[in-house]
Coordinates of C-alpha atoms in Angstrom, one line a residue:
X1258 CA 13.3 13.2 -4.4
X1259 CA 15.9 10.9 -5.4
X1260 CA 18.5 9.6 -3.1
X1261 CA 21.1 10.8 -5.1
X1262 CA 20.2 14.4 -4.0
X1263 CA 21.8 13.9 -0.9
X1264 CA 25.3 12.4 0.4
X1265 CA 27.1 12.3 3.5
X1266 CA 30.7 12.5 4.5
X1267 CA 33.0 10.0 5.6
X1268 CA 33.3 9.0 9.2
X1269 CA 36.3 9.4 11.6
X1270 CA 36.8 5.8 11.3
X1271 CA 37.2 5.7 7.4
X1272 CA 40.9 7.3 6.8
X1273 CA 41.2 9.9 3.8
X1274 CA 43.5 7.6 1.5
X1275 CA 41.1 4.9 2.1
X1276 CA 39.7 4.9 -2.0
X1277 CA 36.1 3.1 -2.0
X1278 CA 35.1 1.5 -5.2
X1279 CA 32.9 -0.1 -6.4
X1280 CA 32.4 -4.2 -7.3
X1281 CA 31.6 -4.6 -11.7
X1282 CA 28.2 -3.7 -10.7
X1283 CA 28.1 -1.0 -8.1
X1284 CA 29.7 2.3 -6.7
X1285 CA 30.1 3.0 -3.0
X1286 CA 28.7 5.5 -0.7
X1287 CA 27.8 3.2 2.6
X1288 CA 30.2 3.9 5.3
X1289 CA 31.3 3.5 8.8
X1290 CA 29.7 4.6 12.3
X1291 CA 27.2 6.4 9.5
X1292 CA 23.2 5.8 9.8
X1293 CA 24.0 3.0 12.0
X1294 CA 26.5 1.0 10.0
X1295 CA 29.3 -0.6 12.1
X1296 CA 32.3 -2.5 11.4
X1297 CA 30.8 -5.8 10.7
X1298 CA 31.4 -7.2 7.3
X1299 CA 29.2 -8.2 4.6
X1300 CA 29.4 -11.8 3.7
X1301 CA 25.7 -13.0 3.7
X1302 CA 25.1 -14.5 0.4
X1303 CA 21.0 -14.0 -0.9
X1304 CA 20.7 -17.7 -0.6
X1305 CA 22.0 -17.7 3.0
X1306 CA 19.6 -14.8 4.3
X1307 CA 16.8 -16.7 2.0
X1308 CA 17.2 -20.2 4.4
X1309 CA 17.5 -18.4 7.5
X1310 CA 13.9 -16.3 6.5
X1311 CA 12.8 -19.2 6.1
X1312 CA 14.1 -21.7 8.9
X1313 CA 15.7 -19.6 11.5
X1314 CA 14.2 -19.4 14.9
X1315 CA 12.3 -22.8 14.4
X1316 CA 12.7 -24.7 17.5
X1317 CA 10.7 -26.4 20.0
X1318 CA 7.8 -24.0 19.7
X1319 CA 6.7 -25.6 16.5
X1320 CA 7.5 -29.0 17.5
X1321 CA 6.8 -29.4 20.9
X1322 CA 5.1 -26.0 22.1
X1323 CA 2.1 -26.8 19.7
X1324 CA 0.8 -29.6 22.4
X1325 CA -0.4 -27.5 25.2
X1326 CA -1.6 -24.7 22.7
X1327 CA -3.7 -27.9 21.3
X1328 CA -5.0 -29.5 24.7
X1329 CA -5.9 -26.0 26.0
X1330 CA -7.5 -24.3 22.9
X1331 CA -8.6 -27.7 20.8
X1332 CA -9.0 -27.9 17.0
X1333 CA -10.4 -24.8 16.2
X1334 CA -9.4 -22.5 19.0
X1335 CA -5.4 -23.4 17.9
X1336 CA -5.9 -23.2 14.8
X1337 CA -7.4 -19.3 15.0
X1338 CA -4.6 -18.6 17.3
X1339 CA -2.3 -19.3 15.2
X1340 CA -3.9 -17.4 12.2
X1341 CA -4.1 -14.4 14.1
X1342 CA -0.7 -14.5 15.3
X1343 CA 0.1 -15.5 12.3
X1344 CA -1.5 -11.9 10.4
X1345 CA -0.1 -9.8 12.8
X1346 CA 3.4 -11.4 12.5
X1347 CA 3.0 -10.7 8.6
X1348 CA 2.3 -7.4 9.4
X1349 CA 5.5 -6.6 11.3
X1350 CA 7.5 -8.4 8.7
X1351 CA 6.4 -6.0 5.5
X1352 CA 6.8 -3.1 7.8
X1353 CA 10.2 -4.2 9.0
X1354 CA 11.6 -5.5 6.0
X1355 CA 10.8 -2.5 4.0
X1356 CA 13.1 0.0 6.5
X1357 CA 15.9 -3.1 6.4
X1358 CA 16.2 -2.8 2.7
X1359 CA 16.1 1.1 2.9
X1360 CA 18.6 1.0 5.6
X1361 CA 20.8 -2.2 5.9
X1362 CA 22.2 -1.2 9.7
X1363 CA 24.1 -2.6 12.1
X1364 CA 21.2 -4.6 14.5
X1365 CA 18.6 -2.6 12.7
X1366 CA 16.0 -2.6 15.3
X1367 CA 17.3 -0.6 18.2
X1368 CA 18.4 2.3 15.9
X1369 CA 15.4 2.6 14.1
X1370 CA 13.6 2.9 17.5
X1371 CA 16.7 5.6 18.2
X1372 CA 16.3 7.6 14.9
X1373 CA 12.5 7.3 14.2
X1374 CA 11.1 7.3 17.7
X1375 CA 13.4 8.6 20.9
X1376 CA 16.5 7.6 21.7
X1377 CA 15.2 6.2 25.1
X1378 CA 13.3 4.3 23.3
X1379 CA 16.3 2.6 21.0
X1380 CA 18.0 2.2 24.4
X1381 CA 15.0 0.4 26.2
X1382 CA 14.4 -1.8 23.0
X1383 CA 17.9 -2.9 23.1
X1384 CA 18.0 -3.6 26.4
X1385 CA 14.5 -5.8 26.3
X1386 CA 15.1 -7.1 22.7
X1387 CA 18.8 -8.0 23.7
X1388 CA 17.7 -10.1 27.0
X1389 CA 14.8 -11.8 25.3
X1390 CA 17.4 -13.5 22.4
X1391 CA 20.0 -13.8 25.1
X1392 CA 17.7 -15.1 27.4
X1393 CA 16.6 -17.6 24.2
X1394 CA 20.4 -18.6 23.9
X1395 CA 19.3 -20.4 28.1
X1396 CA 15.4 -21.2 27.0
X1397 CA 16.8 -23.6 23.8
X1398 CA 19.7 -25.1 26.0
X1399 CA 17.5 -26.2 28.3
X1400 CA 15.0 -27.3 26.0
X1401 CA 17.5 -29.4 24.2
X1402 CA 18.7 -30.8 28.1
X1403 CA 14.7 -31.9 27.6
X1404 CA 15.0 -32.8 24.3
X1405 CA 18.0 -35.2 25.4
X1406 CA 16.1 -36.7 28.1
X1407 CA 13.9 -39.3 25.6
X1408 CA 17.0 -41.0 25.4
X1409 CA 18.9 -41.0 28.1
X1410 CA 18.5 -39.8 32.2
X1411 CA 22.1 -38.5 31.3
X1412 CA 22.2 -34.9 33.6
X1413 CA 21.5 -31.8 31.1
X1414 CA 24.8 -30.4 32.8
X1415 CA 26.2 -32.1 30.1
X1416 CA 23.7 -31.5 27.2
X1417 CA 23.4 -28.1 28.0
X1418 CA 27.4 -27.2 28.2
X1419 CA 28.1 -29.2 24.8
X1420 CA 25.2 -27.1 23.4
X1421 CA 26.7 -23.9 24.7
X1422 CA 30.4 -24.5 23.6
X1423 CA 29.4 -25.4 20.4
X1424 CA 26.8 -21.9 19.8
X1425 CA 30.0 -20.2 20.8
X1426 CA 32.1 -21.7 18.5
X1427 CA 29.7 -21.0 15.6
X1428 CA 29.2 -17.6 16.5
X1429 CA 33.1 -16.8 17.1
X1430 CA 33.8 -17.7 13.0
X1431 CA 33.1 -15.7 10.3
X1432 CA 29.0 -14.6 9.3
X1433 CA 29.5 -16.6 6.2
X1434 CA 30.0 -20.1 9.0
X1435 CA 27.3 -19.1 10.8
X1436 CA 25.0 -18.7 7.3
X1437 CA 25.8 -22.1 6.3
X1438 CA 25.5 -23.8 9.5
X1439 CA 21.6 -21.8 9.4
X1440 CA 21.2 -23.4 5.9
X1441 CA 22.0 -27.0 7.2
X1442 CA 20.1 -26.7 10.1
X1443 CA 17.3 -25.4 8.0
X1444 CA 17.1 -28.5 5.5
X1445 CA 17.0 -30.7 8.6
X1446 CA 13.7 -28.7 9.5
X1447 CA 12.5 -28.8 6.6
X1448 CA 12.9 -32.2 5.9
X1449 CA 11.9 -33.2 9.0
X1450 CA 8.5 -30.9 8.8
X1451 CA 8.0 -32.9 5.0
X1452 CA 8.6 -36.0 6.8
X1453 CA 5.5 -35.1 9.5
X1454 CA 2.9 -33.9 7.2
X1455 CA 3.4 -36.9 4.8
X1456 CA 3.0 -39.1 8.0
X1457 CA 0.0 -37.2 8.9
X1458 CA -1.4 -37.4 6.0
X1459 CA -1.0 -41.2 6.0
X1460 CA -2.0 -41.3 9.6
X1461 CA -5.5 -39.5 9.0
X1462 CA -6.3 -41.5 5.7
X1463 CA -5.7 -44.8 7.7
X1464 CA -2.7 -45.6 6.4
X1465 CA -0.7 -46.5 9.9
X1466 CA -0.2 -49.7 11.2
X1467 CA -3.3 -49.7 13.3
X1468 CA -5.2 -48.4 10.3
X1469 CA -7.3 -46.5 12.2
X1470 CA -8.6 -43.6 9.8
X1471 CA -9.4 -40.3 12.2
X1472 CA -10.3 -37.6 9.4
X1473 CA -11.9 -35.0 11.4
X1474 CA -13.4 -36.7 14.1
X1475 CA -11.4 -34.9 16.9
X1476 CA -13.2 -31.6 15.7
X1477 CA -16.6 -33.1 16.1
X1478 CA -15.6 -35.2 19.6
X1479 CA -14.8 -33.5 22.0
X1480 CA -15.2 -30.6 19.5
X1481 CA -13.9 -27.8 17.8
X1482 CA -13.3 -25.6 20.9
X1483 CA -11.9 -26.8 24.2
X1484 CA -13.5 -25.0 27.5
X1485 CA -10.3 -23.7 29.6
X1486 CA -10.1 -24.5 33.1
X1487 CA -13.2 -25.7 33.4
X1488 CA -15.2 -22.6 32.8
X1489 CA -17.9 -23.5 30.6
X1490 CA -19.7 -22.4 27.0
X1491 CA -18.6 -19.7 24.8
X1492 CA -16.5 -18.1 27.9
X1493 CA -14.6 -21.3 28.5
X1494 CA -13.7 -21.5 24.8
X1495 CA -12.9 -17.8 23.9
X1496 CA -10.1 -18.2 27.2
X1497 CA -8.8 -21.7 26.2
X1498 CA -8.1 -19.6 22.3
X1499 CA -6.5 -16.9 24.6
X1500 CA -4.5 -19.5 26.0
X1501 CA -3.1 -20.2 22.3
X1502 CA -1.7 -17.0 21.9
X1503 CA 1.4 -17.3 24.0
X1504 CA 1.9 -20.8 22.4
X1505 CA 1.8 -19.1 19.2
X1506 CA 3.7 -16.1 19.7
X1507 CA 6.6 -17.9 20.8
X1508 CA 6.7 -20.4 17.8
X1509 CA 6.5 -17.3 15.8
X1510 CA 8.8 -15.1 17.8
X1511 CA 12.4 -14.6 15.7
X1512 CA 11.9 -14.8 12.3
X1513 CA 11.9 -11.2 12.1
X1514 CA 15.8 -12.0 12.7
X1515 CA 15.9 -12.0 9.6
X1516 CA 16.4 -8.4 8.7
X1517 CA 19.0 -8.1 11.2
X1518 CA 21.3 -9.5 8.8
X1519 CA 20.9 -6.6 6.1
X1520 CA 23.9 -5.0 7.7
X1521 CA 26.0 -8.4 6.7
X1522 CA 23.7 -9.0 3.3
X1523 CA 25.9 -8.8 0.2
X1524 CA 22.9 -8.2 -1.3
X1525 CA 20.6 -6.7 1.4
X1526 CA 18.4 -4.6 -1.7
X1527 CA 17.1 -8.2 -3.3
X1528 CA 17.9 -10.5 0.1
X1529 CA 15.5 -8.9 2.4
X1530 CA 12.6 -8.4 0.1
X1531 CA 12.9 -12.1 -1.1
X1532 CA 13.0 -13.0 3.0
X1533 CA 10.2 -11.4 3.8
X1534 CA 7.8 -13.0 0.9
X1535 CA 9.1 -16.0 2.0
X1536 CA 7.8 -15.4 5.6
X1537 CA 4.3 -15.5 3.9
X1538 CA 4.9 -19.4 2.8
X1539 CA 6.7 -20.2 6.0
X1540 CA 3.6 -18.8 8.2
X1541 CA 1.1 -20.8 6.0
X1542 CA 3.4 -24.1 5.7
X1543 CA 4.8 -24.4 8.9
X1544 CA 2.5 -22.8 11.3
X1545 CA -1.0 -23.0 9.7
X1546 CA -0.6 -26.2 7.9
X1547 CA 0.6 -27.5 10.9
X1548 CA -1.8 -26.7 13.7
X1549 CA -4.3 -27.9 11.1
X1550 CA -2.5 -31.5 10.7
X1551 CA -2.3 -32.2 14.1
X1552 CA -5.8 -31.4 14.5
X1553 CA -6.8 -34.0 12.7
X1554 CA -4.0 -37.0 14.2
X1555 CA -3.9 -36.1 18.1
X1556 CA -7.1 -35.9 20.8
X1557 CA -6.7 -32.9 22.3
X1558 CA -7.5 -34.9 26.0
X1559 CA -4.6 -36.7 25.5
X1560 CA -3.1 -36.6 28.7
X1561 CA 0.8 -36.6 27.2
X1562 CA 0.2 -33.2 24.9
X1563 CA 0.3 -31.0 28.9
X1564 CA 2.6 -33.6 30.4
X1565 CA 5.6 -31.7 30.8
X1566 CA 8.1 -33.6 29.3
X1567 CA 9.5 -31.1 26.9
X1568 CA 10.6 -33.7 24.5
X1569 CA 9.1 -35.8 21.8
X1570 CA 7.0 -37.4 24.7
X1571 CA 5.1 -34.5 24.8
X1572 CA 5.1 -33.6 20.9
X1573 CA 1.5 -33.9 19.2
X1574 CA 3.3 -35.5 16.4
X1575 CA 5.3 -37.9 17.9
X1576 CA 2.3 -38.8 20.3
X1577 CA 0.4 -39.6 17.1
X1578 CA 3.1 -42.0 15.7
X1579 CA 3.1 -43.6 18.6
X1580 CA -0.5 -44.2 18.8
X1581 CA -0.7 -45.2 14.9
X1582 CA 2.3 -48.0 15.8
X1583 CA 4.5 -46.6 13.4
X1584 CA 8.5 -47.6 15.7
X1585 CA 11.8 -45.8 14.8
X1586 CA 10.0 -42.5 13.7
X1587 CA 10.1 -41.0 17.5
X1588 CA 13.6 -41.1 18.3
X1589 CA 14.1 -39.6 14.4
X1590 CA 11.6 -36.7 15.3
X1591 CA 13.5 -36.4 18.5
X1592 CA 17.0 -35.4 16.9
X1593 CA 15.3 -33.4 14.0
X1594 CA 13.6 -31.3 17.5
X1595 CA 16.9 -31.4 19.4
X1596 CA 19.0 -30.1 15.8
X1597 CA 16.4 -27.3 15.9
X1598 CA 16.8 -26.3 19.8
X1599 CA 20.6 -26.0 18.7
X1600 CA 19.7 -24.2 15.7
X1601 CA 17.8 -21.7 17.4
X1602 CA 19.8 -20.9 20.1
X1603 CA 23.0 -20.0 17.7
X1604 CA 21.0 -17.6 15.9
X1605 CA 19.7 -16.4 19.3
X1606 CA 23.1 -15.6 20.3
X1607 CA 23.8 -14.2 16.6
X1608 CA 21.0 -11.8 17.4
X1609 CA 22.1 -10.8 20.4
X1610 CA 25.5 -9.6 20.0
X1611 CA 24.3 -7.5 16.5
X1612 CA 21.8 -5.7 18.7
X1613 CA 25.3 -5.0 20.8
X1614 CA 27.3 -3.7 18.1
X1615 CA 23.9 -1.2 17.4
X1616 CA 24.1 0.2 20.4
X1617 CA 27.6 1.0 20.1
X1618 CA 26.9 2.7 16.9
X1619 CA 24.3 4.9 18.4
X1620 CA 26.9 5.5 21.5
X1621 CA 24.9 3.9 24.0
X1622 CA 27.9 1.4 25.0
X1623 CA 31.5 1.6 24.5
X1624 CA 32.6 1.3 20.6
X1625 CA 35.2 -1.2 22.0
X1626 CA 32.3 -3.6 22.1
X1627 CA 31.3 -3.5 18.2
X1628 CA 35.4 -4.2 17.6
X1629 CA 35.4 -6.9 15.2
X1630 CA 38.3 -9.1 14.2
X1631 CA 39.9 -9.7 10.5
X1632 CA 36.7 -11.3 9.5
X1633 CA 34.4 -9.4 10.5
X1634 CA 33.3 -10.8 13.5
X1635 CA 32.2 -8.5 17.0
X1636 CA 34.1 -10.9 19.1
X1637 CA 33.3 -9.0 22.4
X1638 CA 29.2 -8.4 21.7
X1639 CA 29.5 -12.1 21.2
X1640 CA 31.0 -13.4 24.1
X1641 CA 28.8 -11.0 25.9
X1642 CA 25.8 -12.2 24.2
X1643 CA 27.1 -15.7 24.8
X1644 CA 27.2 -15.2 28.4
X1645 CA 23.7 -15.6 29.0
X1646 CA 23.3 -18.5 27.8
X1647 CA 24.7 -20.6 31.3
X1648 CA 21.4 -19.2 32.5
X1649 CA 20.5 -22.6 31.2
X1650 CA 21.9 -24.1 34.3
X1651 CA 19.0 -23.3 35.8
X1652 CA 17.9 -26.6 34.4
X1653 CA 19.6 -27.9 37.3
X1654 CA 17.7 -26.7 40.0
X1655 CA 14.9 -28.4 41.9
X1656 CA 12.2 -27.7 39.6
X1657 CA 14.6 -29.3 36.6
X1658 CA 14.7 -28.4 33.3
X1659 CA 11.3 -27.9 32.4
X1660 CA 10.6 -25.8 34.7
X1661 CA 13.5 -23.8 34.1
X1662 CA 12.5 -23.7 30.5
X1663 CA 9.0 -22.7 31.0
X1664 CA 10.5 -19.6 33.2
X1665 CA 12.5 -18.2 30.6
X1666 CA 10.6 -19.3 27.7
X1667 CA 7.6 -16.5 29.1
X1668 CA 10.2 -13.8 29.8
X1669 CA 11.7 -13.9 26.3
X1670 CA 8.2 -14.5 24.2
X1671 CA 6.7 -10.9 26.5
X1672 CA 9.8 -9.3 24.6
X1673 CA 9.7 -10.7 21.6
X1674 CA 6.1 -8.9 21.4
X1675 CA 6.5 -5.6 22.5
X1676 CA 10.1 -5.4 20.4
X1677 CA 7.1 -6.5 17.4
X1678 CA 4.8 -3.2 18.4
X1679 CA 7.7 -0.9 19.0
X1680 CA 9.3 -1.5 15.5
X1681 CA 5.8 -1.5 14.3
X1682 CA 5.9 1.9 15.4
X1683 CA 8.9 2.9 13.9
X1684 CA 8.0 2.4 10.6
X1685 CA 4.2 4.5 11.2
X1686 CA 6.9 6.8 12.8
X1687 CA 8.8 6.6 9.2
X1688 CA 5.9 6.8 7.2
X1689 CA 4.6 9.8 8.8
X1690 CA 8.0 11.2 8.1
X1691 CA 8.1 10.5 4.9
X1692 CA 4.7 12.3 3.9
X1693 CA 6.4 15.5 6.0
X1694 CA 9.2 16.1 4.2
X1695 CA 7.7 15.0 0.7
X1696 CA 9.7 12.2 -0.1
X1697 CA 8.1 9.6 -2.5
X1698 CA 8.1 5.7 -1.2
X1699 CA 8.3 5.2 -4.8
X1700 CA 11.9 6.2 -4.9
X1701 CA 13.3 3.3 -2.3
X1702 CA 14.6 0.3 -3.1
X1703 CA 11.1 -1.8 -1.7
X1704 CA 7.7 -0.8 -0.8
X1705 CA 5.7 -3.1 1.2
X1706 CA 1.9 -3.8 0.9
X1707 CA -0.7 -1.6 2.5
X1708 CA 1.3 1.3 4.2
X1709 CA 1.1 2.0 6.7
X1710 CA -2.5 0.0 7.9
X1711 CA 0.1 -3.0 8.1
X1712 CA 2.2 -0.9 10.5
X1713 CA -1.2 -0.4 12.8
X1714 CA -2.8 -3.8 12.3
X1715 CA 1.0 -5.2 13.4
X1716 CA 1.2 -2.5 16.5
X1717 CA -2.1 -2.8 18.0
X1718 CA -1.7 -6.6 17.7
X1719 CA 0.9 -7.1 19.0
X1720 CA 0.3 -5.1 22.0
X1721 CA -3.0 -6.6 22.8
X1722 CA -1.6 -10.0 22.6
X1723 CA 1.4 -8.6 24.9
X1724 CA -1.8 -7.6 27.6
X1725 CA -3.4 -10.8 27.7
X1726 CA 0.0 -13.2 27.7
X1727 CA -0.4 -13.6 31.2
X1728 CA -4.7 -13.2 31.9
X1729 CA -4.4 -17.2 33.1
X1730 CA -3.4 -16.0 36.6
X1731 CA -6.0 -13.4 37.0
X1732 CA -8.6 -16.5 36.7
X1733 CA -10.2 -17.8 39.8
X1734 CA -8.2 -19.9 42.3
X1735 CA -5.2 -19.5 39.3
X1736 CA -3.2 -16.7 40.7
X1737 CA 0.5 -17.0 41.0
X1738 CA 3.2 -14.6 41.9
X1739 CA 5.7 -16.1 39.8
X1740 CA 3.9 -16.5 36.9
X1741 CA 2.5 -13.0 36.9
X1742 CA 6.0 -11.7 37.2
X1743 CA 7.2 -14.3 34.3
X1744 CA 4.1 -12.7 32.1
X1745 CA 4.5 -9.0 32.4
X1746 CA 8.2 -8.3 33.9
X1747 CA 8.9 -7.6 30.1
X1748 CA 6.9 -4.2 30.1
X1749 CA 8.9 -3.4 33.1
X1750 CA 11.8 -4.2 31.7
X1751 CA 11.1 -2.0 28.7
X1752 CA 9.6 1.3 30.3
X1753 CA 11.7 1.8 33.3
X1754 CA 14.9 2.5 30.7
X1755 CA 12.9 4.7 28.7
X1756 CA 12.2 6.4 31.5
X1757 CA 15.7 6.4 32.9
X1758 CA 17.3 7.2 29.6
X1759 CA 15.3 10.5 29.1
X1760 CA 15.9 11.5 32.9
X1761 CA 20.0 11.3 32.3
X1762 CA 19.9 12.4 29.2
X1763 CA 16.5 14.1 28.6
X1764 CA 16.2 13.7 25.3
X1765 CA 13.2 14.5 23.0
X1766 CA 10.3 12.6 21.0
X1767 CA 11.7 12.8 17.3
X1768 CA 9.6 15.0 15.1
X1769 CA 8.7 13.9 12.0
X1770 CA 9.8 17.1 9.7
X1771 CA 13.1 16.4 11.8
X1772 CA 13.9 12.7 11.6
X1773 CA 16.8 11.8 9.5
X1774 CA 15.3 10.4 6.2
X1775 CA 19.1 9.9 4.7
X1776 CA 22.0 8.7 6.2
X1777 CA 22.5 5.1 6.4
X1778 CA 21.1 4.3 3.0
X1779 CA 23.2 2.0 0.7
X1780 CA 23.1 3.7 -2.9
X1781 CA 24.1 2.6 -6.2
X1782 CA 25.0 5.9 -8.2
X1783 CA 22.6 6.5 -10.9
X1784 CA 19.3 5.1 -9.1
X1785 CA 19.9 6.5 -5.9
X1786 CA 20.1 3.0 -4.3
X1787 CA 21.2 -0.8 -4.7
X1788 CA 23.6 -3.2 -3.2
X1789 CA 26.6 -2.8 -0.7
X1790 CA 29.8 -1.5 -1.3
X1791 CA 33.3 -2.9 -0.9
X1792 CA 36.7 -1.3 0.4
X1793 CA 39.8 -1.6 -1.6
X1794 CA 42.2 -3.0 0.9
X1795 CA 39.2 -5.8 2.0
X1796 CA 37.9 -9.1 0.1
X1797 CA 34.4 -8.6 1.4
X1798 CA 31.7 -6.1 2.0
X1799 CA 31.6 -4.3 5.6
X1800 CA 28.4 -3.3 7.2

């Protein structure tokens, strides 16, 4: 069944004289408050959505985070965390990226949950998805409050409300800013990542300063495996790889981002397929590669990797720079990490205030909040959005910034997982619909690999790594109120508005030979589906 079978009529919001038409390439059928689509315009360029695939949502989990995954797990035990996550990230990214091409909506992820699923369940995966990126925008300001502290005993007040003026600023100009500031920000990584695996490289072969060559001694003493918490043997070591997997999950958690910018793609038919083979690479050179490296250029009894600094101190890479007597490169890797806190937490806030406009497309909040200005911009979901971020100020209490950091880093990782397993679920919930109602996958725009075992393999992992984020406290001697309540508020969080929503408005489990198949799909006429469309009276694509 071709797509072309089946069109829609235009919204309220689109007036009658309005003529769409179509760029040299393409004819227009996409429109307004339809299948999801807001008012949001399209000005996302391929390259754009290709850098932040690749970059966004790098921050201090790769640079810093890695250290206490590393002391508590060693060699091996990271290394397998980070492969598993790593799988199971993949997983959610071919499922995801395959309904994002097929339906380029305004913040994607909670309408899919609404369309394919329940709506209580698009509602609750707003609410939780939405606080965990929000709650980010307050996890990266205070980790860049950290991240300033190598320097200077400045007070992160100030760190902290320079970094939050200037994500609001970003996120107040036009899509196209925000791509471009994601693209610089994204060489910086990469550059800066290049930079650290040719130093390791150099580090390990003997190359440094003290010419000390380390090879892979550290996986033969102390060992591949670390024993966590003292409990000994195979138990000890199976825990301390347990302990990797929060660790892990956060470095990983928000590069499915990425799809969220179908709705302001030019392209979203070519960008998001490209984005999401690129997540392969990035997995394998960032994360893999990585954990690997500093395997084989830190101890993992080093006593700075769990010292709590937050900053380079506490970075396995910088620690090993420091110990090869290599100068000037720690204060370098310092900026490169602070750059990527500020990075993060402006696509944070990005995030959050699409997953806004989607819920006012889906009439779970006001429209007024997905009004956007001349340039496309939802001015109110961003400000919103925004507003979490002084959360950061926690920094300033009497545990400081770490602390505060560590708090909100748990609540927004426990989110970041089950919003993986519920869109994991949307697309088996997709699939199933699709076999239903006879409609061939071979008539979309992009088919993803292994449908739907991906889907599962990215559901069920996801959810078991969701059960054990917080089994440390459970442990003998190891239990702490606060910590459990950091670890698994998250599920509350996400089932008590479930539960809410279908009490108000009691609505029912979507059946698969019912579930819209249709609306919301960009098409190019002829093929039954391609890139955007544009409105007369507007220079740019709308969403």
């Amino acid at each position: 069944m071709a797509f072309t079978k089946q069109r829609h009529a235009k919204s309220d919001d689109v007036q009658d004289d309005h003529e769409w038409h179509s760029s040299p390439e393409y004819s227009a059928e996409a429109l307004l408050s339809s299948g999801g689509h807001g008012h949001t315009q399209r000005r996302l360029k391929n390259y754009q959505l290709t850098w932040i695939g690749f970059c966004s949502g790098i921050g201090t989990g790769l640079f810093v985070g890695t250290g206490s995954a590393y002391a508590n797990a060693g060699p091996a035990g990271m290394l397998l965390a980070y492969i598993v996550v790593g799988i199971v990230l993949w997983c959610v990214m071919q499922s995801i990226a395959e309904l994002a091409t097929l339906y380029p909506t305004a913040g994607t992820f909670p309408h899919w949950a609404t369309r394919f699923i329940d709506p209580a369940v698009g509602f609750s995966l707003a609410i939780s998805y939405g606080y965990c990126y929000t709650i980010a925008i307050a996890s990266e300001c205070s980790a860049a409050a950290v991240i300033v502290s190598y320097w200077t005993d400045l007070t992160p007040a100030v760190t902290i409300t320079v970094g939050l003026a200037a994500i609001l600023a970003i996120n107040l100009m036009s899509v196209s800013f925000y791509g471009h500031s994601e693209v610089a920000a994204g060489m910086v990584k990469v550059a800066c990542f290049l930079g650290l695996v040719i130093v390791s490289i150099v580090i390990t072969s003997g190359g440094g300063p003290d010419h000390k060559r380390t090879g892979f001694q550290y996986w033969r003493n102390p060992g591949a495996w670390t024993e966590y918490n003292g409990v000994p043997g195979s138990t000890g070591a199976f825990l301390g790889f347990l302990s990797a997997f929060v660790n892990a999950s956060f470095s990983f958690i928000g590069i499915e981002t990425v799809v969220i910018g179908a709705a302001e793609s030019i392209d979203p038919h070519r960008a998001i397929p490209t984005a999401a083979k690129n997540v392969t690479y990035r997995i394998g050179f960032f994360y893999i590669l990585g954990a690997l490296l500093i395997s084989l250029i830190v101890d993992p009894r080093n006593s700075d990797l769990v010292s709590g600094a937050g900053n380079a101190n506490s970075s396995p890479w910088v620690i090993a720079i420091a110990n090869a007597g290599i100068s000037g490169l720690p204060s370098l890797v310092n900026a490169c990490i602070l750059i990527s806190a500020w990075s993060a937490g402006n696509s944070y806030c990005w995030v959050g205030s699409r997953i806004i406009v989607a819920m006012t497309t889906d009439g779970q909040l006001p429209k007024v909040l997905g009004k956007t200005n001349k340039k496309g911009v939802p001015y109110y979901a961003v400000i919103i959005s925004w507003l979490f971020g002084p959360l950061a100020y926690l920094s300033l209490g009497s545990g400081g910034a770490s602390q505060a950091f560590t708090w909100l880093l748990n609540l927004s990782t426990v989110a970041g997982l089950i919003a993986w397993a519920t869109l994991c679920a949307c697309y088996i919930r997709f699939h199933r619909a699709m076999k239903v109602q006879n409609v061939s996958r071979n008539d979309i725009p992009w088919k993803s690999a292994f449908q739907p075992y991906t889907a599962w393999v990215g559901f069920i992992g996801a959810t078991i790594i969701t059960l054990v984020a917080g089994f440390k406290v459970f442990l003998a001697g190891n239990w702490s109120t606060s910590d459990f309540i950091a670890s698994y508020i998250g599920i509350v969080i996400f089932v008590v508005p479930i539960i809410a929503w279908k009490i108000v408005h009691k609505t029912k489990f979507a059946r698969a030979h019912t579930i819209d198949l249709w609306s919301g799909r960009l098409e190019t006429e002829g093929t039954g589906f391609g890139p955007p469309y544009q409105r007369q009276q507007s220079p740019e694509f709308l969403g």
